[in-house]
mmCIF file of C-alpha atoms in Angstrom:
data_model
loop_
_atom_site.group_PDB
_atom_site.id
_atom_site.type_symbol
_atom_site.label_atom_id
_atom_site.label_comp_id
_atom_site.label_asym_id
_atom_site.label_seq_id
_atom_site.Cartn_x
_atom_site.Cartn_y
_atom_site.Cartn_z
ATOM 1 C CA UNK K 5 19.770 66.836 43.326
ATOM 2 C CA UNK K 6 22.078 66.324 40.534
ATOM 3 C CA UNK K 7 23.708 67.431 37.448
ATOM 4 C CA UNK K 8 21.447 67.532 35.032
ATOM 5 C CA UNK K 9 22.719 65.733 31.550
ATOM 6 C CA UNK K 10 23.919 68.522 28.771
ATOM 7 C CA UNK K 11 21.382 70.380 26.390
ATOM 8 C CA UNK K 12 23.398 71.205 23.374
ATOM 9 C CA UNK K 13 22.533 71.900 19.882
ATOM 10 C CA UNK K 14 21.234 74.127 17.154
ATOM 11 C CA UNK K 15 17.868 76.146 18.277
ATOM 12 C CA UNK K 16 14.832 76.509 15.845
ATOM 13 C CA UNK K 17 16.525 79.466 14.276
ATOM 14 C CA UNK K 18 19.758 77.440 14.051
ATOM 15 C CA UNK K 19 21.495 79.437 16.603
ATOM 16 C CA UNK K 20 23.670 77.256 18.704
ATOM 17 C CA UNK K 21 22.436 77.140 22.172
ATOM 18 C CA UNK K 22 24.012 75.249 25.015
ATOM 19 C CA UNK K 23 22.272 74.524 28.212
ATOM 20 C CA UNK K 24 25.407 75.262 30.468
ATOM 21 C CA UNK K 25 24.998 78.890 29.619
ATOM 22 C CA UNK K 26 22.208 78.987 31.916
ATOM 23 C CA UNK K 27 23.972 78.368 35.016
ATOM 24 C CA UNK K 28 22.883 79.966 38.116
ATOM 25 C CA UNK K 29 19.385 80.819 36.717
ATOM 26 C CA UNK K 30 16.346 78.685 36.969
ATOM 27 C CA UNK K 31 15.435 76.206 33.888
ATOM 28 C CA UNK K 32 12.638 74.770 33.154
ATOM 29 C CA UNK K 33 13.284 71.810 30.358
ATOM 30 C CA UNK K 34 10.286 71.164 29.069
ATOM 31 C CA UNK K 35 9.446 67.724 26.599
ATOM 32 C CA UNK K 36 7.058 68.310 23.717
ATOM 33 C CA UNK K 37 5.868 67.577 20.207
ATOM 34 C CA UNK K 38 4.340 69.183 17.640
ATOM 35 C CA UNK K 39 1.650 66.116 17.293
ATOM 36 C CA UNK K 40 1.182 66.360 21.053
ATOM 37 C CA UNK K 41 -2.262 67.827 21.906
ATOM 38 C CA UNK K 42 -1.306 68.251 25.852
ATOM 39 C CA UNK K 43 1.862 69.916 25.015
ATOM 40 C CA UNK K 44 -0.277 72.894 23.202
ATOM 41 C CA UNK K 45 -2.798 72.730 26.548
ATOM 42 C CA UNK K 46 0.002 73.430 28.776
ATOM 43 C CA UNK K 47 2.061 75.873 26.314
ATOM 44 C CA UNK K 48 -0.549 78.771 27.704
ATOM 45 C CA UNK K 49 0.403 78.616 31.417
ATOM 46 C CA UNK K 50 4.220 77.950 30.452
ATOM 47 C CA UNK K 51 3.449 81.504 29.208
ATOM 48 C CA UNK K 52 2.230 83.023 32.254
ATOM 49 C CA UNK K 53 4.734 81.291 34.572
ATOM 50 C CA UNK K 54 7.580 82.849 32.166
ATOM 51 C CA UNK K 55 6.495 86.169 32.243
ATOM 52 C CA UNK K 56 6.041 85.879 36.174
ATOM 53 C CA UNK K 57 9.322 85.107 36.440
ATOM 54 C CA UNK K 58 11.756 85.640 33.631
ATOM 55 C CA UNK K 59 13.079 88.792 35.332
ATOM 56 C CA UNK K 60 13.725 87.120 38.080
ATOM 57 C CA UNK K 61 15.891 84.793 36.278
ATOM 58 C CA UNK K 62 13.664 82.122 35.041
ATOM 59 C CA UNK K 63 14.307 80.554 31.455
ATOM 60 C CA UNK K 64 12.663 77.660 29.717
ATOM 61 C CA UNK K 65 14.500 75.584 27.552
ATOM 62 C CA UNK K 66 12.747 73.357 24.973
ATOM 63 C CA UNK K 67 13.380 69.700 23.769
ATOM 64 C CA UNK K 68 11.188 68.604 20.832
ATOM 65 C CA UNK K 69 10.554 65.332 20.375
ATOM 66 C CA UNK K 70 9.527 64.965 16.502
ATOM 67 C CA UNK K 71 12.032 63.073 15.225
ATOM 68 C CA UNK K 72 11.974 60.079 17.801
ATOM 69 C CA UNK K 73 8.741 58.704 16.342
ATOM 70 C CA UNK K 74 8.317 55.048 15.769
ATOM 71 C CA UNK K 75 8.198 55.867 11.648
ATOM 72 C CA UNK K 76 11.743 57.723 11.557
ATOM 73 C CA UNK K 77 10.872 60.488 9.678
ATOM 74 C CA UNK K 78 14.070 62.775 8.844
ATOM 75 C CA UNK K 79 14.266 66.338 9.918
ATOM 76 C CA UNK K 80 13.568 68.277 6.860
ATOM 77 C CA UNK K 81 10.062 66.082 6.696
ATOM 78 C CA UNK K 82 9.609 67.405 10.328
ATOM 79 C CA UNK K 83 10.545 71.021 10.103
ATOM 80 C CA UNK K 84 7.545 72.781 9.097
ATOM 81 C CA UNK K 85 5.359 71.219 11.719
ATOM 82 C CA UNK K 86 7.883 71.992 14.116
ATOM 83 C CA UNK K 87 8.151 75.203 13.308
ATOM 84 C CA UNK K 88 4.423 75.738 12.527
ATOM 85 C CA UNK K 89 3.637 74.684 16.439
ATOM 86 C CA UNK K 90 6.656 76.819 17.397
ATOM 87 C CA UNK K 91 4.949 80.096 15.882
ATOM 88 C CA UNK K 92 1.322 79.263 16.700
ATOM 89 C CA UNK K 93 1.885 78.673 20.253
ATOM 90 C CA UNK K 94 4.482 81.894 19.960
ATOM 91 C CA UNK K 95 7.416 79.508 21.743
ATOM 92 C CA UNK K 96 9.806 82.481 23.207
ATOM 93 C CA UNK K 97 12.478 80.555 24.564
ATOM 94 C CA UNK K 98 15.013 78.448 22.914
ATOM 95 C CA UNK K 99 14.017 74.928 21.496
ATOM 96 C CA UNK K 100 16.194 72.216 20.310
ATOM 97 C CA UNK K 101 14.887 68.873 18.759
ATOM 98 C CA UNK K 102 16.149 66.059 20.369
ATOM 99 C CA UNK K 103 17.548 63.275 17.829
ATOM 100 C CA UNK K 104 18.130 59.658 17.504
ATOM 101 C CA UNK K 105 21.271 58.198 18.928
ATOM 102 C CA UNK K 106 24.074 60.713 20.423
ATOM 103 C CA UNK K 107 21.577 63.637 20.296
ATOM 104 C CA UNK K 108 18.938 61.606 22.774
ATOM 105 C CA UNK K 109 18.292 64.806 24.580
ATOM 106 C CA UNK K 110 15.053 62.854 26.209
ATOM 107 C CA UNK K 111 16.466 59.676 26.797
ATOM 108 C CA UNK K 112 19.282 61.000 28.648
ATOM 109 C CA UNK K 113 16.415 62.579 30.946
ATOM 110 C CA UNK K 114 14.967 59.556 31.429
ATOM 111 C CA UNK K 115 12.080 60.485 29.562
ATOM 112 C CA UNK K 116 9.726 58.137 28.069
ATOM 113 C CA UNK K 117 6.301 59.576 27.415
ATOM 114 C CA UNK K 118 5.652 63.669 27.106
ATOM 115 C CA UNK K 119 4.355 65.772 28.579
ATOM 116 C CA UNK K 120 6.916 66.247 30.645
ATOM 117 C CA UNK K 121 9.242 68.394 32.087
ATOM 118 C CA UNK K 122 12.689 68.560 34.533
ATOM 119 C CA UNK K 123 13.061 71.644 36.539
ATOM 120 C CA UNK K 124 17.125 72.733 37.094
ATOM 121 C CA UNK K 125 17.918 74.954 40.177
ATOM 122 C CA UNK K 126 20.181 78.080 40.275
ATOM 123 C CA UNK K 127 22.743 75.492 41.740
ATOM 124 C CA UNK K 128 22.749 73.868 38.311
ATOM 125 C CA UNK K 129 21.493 70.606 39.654
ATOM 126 C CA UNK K 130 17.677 69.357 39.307
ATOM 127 C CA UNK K 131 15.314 70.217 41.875
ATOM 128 C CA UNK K 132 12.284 68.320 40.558
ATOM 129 C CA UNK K 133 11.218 66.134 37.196
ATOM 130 C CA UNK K 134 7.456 65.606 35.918
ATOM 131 C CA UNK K 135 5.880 68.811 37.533
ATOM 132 C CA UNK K 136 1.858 68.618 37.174
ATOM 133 C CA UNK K 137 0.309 72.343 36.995
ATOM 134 C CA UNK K 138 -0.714 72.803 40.194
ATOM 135 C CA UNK K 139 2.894 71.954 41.550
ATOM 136 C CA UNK K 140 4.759 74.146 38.518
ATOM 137 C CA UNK K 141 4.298 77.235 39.607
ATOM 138 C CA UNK K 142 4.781 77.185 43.611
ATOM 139 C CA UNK K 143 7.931 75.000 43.249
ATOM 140 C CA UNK K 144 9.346 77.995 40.694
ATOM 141 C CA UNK K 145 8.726 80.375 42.975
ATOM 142 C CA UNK K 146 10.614 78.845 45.424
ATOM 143 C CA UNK K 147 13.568 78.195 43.882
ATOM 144 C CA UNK K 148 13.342 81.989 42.533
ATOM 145 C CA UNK K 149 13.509 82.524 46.207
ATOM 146 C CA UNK K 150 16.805 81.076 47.132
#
């Protein structure tokens, strides 16, 4: 039930993209990596739960998680994998890598091992963190509801 920290920075396509511009829709923020084998399990029914409900207002935001590996690779290094995973998995929402320092997108979440995933109400605050599948899709739906 609170403010959820900001989500600001340049998407994959380098377009900027702020989280606040979301406000008063659902958001799913959703933790992943390109070297993450769960993350591509789970991209499939982040599919089907966007098309259910984008109309209604539903948008996923990503955060990738590349460059906070243990070896500190730089962003160009990353890039193509990012992007590779990105088109593969045909990502249709906006994702923004999360980087080292300032740019801690997932340490500001709290989060410390992926998958994983914060859930943001059309009240702008967050409704639920660390949603298994089963869970995903009913708690969506009924916070498309209010």
């Amino acid at each position: 039930g609170i403010p959820p920290p900001p989500i600001r920075g340049l998407d994959l396509d380098g377009k900027p993209f702020d989280l606040a511009g979301t406000k008063g829709k659902v958001v799913l923020v959703v933790f992943w990596a390109s070297w993450c084998l769960p993350n591509a399990v789970e991209v499939e029914w982040l599919q089907q739960v966007y098309n259910a409900h984008h109309d209604q207002g539903l948008e996923i935001v990503g955060v990738n998680l590349d460059l906070l590996q243990a070896e500190k690779p730089t962003l160009d290094a990353l890039m193509p994998n990012i992007r590779r995973f990105a088109l593969d998995y045909n990502l249709r929402w906006p994702n923004v890598i999360s980087q080292p320092g300032d740019g801690d997108i997932a340490a500001a979440y709290g989060v410390t091992e992926i998958p994983a995933n914060a859930l943001i109400g059309r009240d702008g605050k967050i409704a639920a963190i660390d949603l298994p599948r089963k869970s995903l899709a009913p708690t969506i739906a009924r916070l498309m509801a209010q």
